[in-house]
mmCIF file of C-alpha atoms in Angstrom:
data_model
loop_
_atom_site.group_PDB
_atom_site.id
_atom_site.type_symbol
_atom_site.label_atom_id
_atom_site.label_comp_id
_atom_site.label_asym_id
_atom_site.label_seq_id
_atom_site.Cartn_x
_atom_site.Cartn_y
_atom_site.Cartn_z
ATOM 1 C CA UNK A 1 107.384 92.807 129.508
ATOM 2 C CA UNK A 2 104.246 91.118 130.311
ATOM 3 C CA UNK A 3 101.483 89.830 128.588
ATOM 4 C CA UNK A 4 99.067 91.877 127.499
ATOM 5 C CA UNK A 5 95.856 92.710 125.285
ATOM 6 C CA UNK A 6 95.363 95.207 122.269
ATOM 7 C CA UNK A 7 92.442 97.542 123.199
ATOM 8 C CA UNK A 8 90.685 98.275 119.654
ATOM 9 C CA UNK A 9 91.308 94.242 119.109
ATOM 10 C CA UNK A 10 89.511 93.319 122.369
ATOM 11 C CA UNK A 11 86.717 95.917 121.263
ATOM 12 C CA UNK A 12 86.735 94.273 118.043
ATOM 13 C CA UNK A 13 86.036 91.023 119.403
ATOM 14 C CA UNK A 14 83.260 92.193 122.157
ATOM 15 C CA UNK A 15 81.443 93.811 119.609
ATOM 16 C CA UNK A 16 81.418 90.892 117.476
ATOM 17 C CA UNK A 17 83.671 92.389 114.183
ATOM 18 C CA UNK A 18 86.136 89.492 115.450
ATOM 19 C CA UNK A 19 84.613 86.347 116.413
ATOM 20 C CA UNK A 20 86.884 84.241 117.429
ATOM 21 C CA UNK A 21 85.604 80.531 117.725
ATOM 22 C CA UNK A 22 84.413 81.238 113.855
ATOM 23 C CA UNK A 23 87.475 83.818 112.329
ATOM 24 C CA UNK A 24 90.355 82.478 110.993
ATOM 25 C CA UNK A 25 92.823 83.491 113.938
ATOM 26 C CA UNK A 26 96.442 83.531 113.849
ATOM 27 C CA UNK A 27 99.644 83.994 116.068
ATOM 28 C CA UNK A 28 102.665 85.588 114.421
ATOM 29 C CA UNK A 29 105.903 85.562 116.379
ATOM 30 C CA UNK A 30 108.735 88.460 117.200
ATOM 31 C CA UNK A 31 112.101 88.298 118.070
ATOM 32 C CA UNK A 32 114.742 90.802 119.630
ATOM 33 C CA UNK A 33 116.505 91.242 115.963
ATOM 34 C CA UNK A 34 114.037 94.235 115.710
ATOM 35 C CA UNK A 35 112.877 94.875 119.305
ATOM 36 C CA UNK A 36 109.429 95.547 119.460
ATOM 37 C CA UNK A 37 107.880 97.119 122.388
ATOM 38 C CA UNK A 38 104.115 96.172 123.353
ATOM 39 C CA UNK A 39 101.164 99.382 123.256
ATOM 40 C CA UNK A 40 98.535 98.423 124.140
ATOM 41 C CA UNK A 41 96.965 101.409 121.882
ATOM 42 C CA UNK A 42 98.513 99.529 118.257
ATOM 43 C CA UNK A 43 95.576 98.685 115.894
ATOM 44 C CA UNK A 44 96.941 97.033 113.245
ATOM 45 C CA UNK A 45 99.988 94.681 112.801
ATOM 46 C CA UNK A 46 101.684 97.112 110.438
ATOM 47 C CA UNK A 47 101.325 100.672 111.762
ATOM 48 C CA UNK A 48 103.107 102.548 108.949
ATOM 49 C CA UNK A 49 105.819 103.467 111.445
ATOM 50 C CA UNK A 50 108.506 102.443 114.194
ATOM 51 C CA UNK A 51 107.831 100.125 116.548
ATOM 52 C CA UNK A 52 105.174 98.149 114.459
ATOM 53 C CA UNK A 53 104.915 94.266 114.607
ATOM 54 C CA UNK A 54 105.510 93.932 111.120
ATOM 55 C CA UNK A 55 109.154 95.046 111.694
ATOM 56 C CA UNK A 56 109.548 93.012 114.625
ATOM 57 C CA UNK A 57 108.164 89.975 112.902
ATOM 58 C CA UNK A 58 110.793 86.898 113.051
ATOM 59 C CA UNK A 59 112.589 86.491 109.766
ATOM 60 C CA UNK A 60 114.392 82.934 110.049
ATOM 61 C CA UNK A 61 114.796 79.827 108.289
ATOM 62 C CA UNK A 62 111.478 77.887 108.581
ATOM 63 C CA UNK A 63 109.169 80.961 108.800
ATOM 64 C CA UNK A 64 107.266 82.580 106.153
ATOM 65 C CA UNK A 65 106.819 86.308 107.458
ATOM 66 C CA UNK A 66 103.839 88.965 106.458
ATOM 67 C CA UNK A 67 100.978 88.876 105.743
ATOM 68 C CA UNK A 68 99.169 85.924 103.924
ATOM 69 C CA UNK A 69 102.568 83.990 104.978
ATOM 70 C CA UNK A 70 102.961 80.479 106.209
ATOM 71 C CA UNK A 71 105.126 81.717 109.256
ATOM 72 C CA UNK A 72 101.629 82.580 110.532
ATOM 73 C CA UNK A 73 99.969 79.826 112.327
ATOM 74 C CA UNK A 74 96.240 79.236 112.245
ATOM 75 C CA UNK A 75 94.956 78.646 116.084
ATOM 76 C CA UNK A 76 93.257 75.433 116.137
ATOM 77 C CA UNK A 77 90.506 74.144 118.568
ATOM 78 C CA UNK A 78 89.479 77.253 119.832
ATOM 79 C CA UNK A 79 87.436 77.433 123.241
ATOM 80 C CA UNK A 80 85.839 79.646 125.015
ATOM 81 C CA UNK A 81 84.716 78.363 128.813
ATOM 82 C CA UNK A 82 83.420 79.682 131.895
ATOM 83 C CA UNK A 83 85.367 78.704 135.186
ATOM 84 C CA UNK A 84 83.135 79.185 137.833
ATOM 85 C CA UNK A 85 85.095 78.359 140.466
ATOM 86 C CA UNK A 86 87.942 81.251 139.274
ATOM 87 C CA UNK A 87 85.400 83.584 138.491
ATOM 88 C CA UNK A 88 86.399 83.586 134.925
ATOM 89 C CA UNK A 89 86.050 83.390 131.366
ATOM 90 C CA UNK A 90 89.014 81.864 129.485
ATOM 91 C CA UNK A 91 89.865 81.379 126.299
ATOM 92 C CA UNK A 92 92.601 79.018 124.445
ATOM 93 C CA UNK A 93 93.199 77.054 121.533
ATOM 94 C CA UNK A 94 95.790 74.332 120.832
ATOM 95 C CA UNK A 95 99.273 74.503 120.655
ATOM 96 C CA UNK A 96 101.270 75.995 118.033
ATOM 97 C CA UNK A 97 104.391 74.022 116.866
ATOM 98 C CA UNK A 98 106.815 75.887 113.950
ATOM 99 C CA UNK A 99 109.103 73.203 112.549
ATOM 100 C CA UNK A 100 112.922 73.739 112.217
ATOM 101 C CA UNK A 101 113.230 77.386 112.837
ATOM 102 C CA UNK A 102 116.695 77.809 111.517
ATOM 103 C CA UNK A 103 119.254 79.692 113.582
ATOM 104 C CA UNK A 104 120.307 83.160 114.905
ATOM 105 C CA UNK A 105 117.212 85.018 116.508
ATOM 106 C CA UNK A 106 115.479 85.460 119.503
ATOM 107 C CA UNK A 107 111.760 84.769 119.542
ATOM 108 C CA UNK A 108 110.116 87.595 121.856
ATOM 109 C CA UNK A 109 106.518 87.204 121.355
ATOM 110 C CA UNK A 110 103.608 85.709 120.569
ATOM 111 C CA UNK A 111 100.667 87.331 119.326
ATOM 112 C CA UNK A 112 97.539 86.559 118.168
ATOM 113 C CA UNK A 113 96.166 88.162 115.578
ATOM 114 C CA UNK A 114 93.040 88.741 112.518
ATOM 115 C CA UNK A 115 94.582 88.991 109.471
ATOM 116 C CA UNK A 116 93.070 91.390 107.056
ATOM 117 C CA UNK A 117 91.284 91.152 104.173
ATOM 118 C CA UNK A 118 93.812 92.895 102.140
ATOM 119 C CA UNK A 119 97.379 93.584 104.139
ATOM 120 C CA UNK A 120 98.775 93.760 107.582
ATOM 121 C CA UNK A 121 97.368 97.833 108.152
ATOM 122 C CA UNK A 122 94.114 96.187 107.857
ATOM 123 C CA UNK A 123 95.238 92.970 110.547
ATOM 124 C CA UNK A 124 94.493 93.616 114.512
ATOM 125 C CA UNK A 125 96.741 92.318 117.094
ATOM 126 C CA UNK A 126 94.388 91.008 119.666
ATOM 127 C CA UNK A 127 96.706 90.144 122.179
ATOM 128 C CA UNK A 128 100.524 89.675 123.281
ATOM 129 C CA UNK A 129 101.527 87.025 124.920
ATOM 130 C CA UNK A 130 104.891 87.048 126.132
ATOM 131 C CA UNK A 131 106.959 84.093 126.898
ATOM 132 C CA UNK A 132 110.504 83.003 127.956
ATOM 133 C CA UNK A 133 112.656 84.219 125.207
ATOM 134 C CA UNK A 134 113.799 81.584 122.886
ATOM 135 C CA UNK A 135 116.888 81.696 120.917
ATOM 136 C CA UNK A 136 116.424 79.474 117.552
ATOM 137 C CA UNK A 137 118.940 76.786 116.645
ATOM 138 C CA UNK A 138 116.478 74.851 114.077
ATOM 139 C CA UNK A 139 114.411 72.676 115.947
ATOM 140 C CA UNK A 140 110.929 72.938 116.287
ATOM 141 C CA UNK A 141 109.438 75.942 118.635
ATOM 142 C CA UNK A 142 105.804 75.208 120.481
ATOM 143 C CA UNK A 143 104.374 77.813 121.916
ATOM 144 C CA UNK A 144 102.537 75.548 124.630
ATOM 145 C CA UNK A 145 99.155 77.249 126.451
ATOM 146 C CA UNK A 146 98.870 77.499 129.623
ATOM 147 C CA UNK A 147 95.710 74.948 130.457
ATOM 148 C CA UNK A 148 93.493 77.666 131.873
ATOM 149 C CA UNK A 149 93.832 79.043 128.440
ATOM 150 C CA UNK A 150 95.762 82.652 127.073
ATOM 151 C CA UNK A 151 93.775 84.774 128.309
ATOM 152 C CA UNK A 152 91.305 85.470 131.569
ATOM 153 C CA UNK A 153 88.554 87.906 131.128
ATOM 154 C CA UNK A 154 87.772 87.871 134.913
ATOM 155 C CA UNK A 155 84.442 88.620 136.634
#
Protein backbone atom coordinates (compact mmCIF):
# COMPACT_ATOMS: atom_id res chain seq x y z
CA UNK A 1 0.00 0.00 0.00
CA UNK A 2 1.13 3.43 -0.52
CA UNK A 3 0.87 6.52 1.11
CA UNK A 4 -1.93 8.35 0.84
CA UNK A 5 -4.34 11.32 1.95
CA UNK A 6 -7.96 11.26 3.53
CA UNK A 7 -10.22 13.39 1.26
CA UNK A 8 -12.82 15.06 3.84
CA UNK A 9 -9.42 15.57 6.11
CA UNK A 10 -7.57 17.39 3.28
CA UNK A 11 -10.94 19.43 2.74
CA UNK A 12 -10.94 20.02 6.31
CA UNK A 13 -7.66 21.50 6.33
CA UNK A 14 -8.07 23.72 2.93
CA UNK A 15 -11.01 25.15 4.24
CA UNK A 16 -9.43 26.07 7.36
CA UNK A 17 -11.69 23.66 10.05
CA UNK A 18 -8.07 22.01 10.52
CA UNK A 19 -5.25 24.28 10.72
CA UNK A 20 -2.46 22.61 11.05
CA UNK A 21 0.61 24.83 12.12
CA UNK A 22 -1.99 25.97 15.10
CA UNK A 23 -4.23 22.41 15.89
CA UNK A 24 -3.02 20.06 18.11
CA UNK A 25 -2.04 17.27 15.45
CA UNK A 26 -1.32 13.79 16.10
CA UNK A 27 -0.02 10.48 14.44
CA UNK A 28 -1.47 7.22 15.74
CA UNK A 29 0.14 4.02 14.52
CA UNK A 30 -1.39 0.47 13.04
CA UNK A 31 -0.11 -2.76 12.88
CA UNK A 32 -1.01 -6.05 10.87
CA UNK A 33 -2.63 -7.69 14.25
CA UNK A 34 -5.89 -6.11 12.83
CA UNK A 35 -5.10 -5.35 9.16
CA UNK A 36 -6.38 -2.22 8.18
CA UNK A 37 -6.79 -1.30 4.66
CA UNK A 38 -6.38 2.53 3.58
CA UNK A 39 -9.86 4.51 1.85
CA UNK A 40 -9.22 7.25 1.04
CA UNK A 41 -13.16 8.06 1.56
CA UNK A 42 -12.79 7.26 5.84
CA UNK A 43 -13.76 10.43 7.83
CA UNK A 44 -13.20 9.69 11.11
CA UNK A 45 -10.68 7.42 12.97
CA UNK A 46 -13.46 5.24 14.35
CA UNK A 47 -16.04 4.56 11.63
CA UNK A 48 -18.53 2.48 13.66
CA UNK A 49 -17.62 -0.50 11.48
CA UNK A 50 -14.91 -2.94 9.88
CA UNK A 51 -12.00 -1.78 8.63
CA UNK A 52 -11.80 1.41 10.89
CA UNK A 53 -8.42 2.70 12.33
CA UNK A 54 -9.55 2.39 15.68
CA UNK A 55 -9.45 -1.44 15.30
CA UNK A 56 -6.30 -1.41 13.58
CA UNK A 57 -4.73 0.82 16.16
CA UNK A 58 -1.41 -0.88 17.74
CA UNK A 59 -2.12 -2.34 21.14
CA UNK A 60 1.50 -3.13 22.65
CA UNK A 61 3.50 -2.59 25.59
CA UNK A 62 4.58 1.11 25.60
CA UNK A 63 1.50 2.49 23.75
CA UNK A 64 -1.51 4.01 25.13
CA UNK A 65 -4.26 3.37 22.34
CA UNK A 66 -7.67 5.56 21.65
CA UNK A 67 -8.55 8.37 21.86
CA UNK A 68 -7.19 11.00 24.43
CA UNK A 69 -4.29 8.20 24.84
CA UNK A 70 -0.61 8.71 25.26
CA UNK A 71 0.15 6.15 22.37
CA UNK A 72 -0.81 9.22 20.30
CA UNK A 73 2.01 11.47 19.57
CA UNK A 74 1.66 15.22 19.29
CA UNK A 75 3.59 16.43 15.89
CA UNK A 76 6.03 18.93 16.90
CA UNK A 77 7.61 21.80 14.82
CA UNK A 78 5.25 21.89 12.23
CA UNK A 79 6.15 23.64 8.77
CA UNK A 80 4.66 24.49 6.00
CA UNK A 81 7.21 25.73 2.96
CA UNK A 82 7.14 26.47 -0.56
CA UNK A 83 9.89 24.71 -2.78
CA UNK A 84 10.15 26.59 -5.71
CA UNK A 85 12.47 24.80 -7.41
CA UNK A 86 10.06 21.34 -7.08
CA UNK A 87 7.12 23.20 -7.76
CA UNK A 88 5.76 22.41 -4.41
CA UNK A 89 4.27 22.97 -1.20
CA UNK A 90 5.42 20.62 1.60
CA UNK A 91 4.62 20.09 4.79
CA UNK A 92 6.45 18.19 7.87
CA UNK A 93 7.00 18.28 11.39
CA UNK A 94 9.63 16.56 13.57
CA UNK A 95 10.17 13.17 14.22
CA UNK A 96 8.15 10.98 16.27
CA UNK A 97 10.04 8.57 18.64
CA UNK A 98 7.67 5.87 20.87
CA UNK A 99 9.88 4.47 23.61
CA UNK A 100 10.12 0.67 24.30
CA UNK A 101 7.29 -0.65 22.28
CA UNK A 102 7.11 -4.03 23.84
CA UNK A 103 6.96 -7.10 21.63
CA UNK A 104 4.76 -9.11 19.17
CA UNK A 105 3.18 -6.72 16.47
CA UNK A 106 3.74 -5.31 13.32
CA UNK A 107 3.53 -1.55 12.97
CA UNK A 108 1.74 -0.85 9.46
CA UNK A 109 1.06 2.74 9.49
CA UNK A 110 1.36 5.98 10.34
CA UNK A 111 -1.25 8.43 10.30
CA UNK A 112 -1.79 11.70 11.15
CA UNK A 113 -4.63 12.72 12.58
CA UNK A 114 -7.19 15.71 14.57
CA UNK A 115 -8.41 14.31 17.44
CA UNK A 116 -11.90 15.24 18.36
CA UNK A 117 -13.37 17.16 20.75
CA UNK A 118 -15.23 14.35 22.26
CA UNK A 119 -14.15 10.64 20.76
CA UNK A 120 -12.46 9.08 17.83
CA UNK A 121 -16.06 9.31 15.40
CA UNK A 122 -15.48 12.90 15.82
CA UNK A 123 -11.24 12.56 14.93
CA UNK A 124 -10.21 12.90 11.00
CA UNK A 125 -7.44 10.97 9.59
CA UNK A 126 -5.68 13.46 7.45
CA UNK A 127 -3.30 11.34 5.94
CA UNK A 128 -1.56 7.74 5.76
CA UNK A 129 1.69 7.42 5.56
CA UNK A 130 2.95 4.12 5.01
CA UNK A 131 6.32 2.89 5.89
CA UNK A 132 8.52 -0.28 5.97
CA UNK A 133 6.72 -2.54 8.27
CA UNK A 134 8.23 -2.81 11.63
CA UNK A 135 7.94 -5.72 13.85
CA UNK A 136 8.28 -4.51 17.71
CA UNK A 137 10.77 -6.16 20.05
CA UNK A 138 10.76 -3.14 22.75
CA UNK A 139 13.02 -0.66 21.64
CA UNK A 140 12.17 2.60 20.67
CA UNK A 141 10.28 3.11 17.08
CA UNK A 142 10.93 6.71 15.14
CA UNK A 143 8.99 7.31 12.54
CA UNK A 144 11.75 9.56 10.76
CA UNK A 145 10.33 12.26 7.87
CA UNK A 146 11.46 12.32 4.88
CA UNK A 147 13.34 16.00 4.69
CA UNK A 148 11.12 17.33 1.93
CA UNK A 149 8.48 16.80 4.48
CA UNK A 150 5.16 14.04 4.52
CA UNK A 151 3.43 15.32 2.21
CA UNK A 152 3.72 17.34 -1.40
CA UNK A 153 0.80 19.35 -2.46
CA UNK A 154 2.34 19.93 -5.96
CA UNK A 155 1.71 22.85 -8.35
Amino acid sequence: MASGGYTNGIKLWLDGTIDYLVDTIKVMLTSTATPYTFNADHDAVDEAGTNDLIDAETNVAGYARGWGAAGRKTLATKTIAVNDTSNRVEVDAADVTWTALGSGETLEAAVVIKEGAVNDTTSRPIVYLDPTNIATNGSDVTLQFAAAGFLHFNT
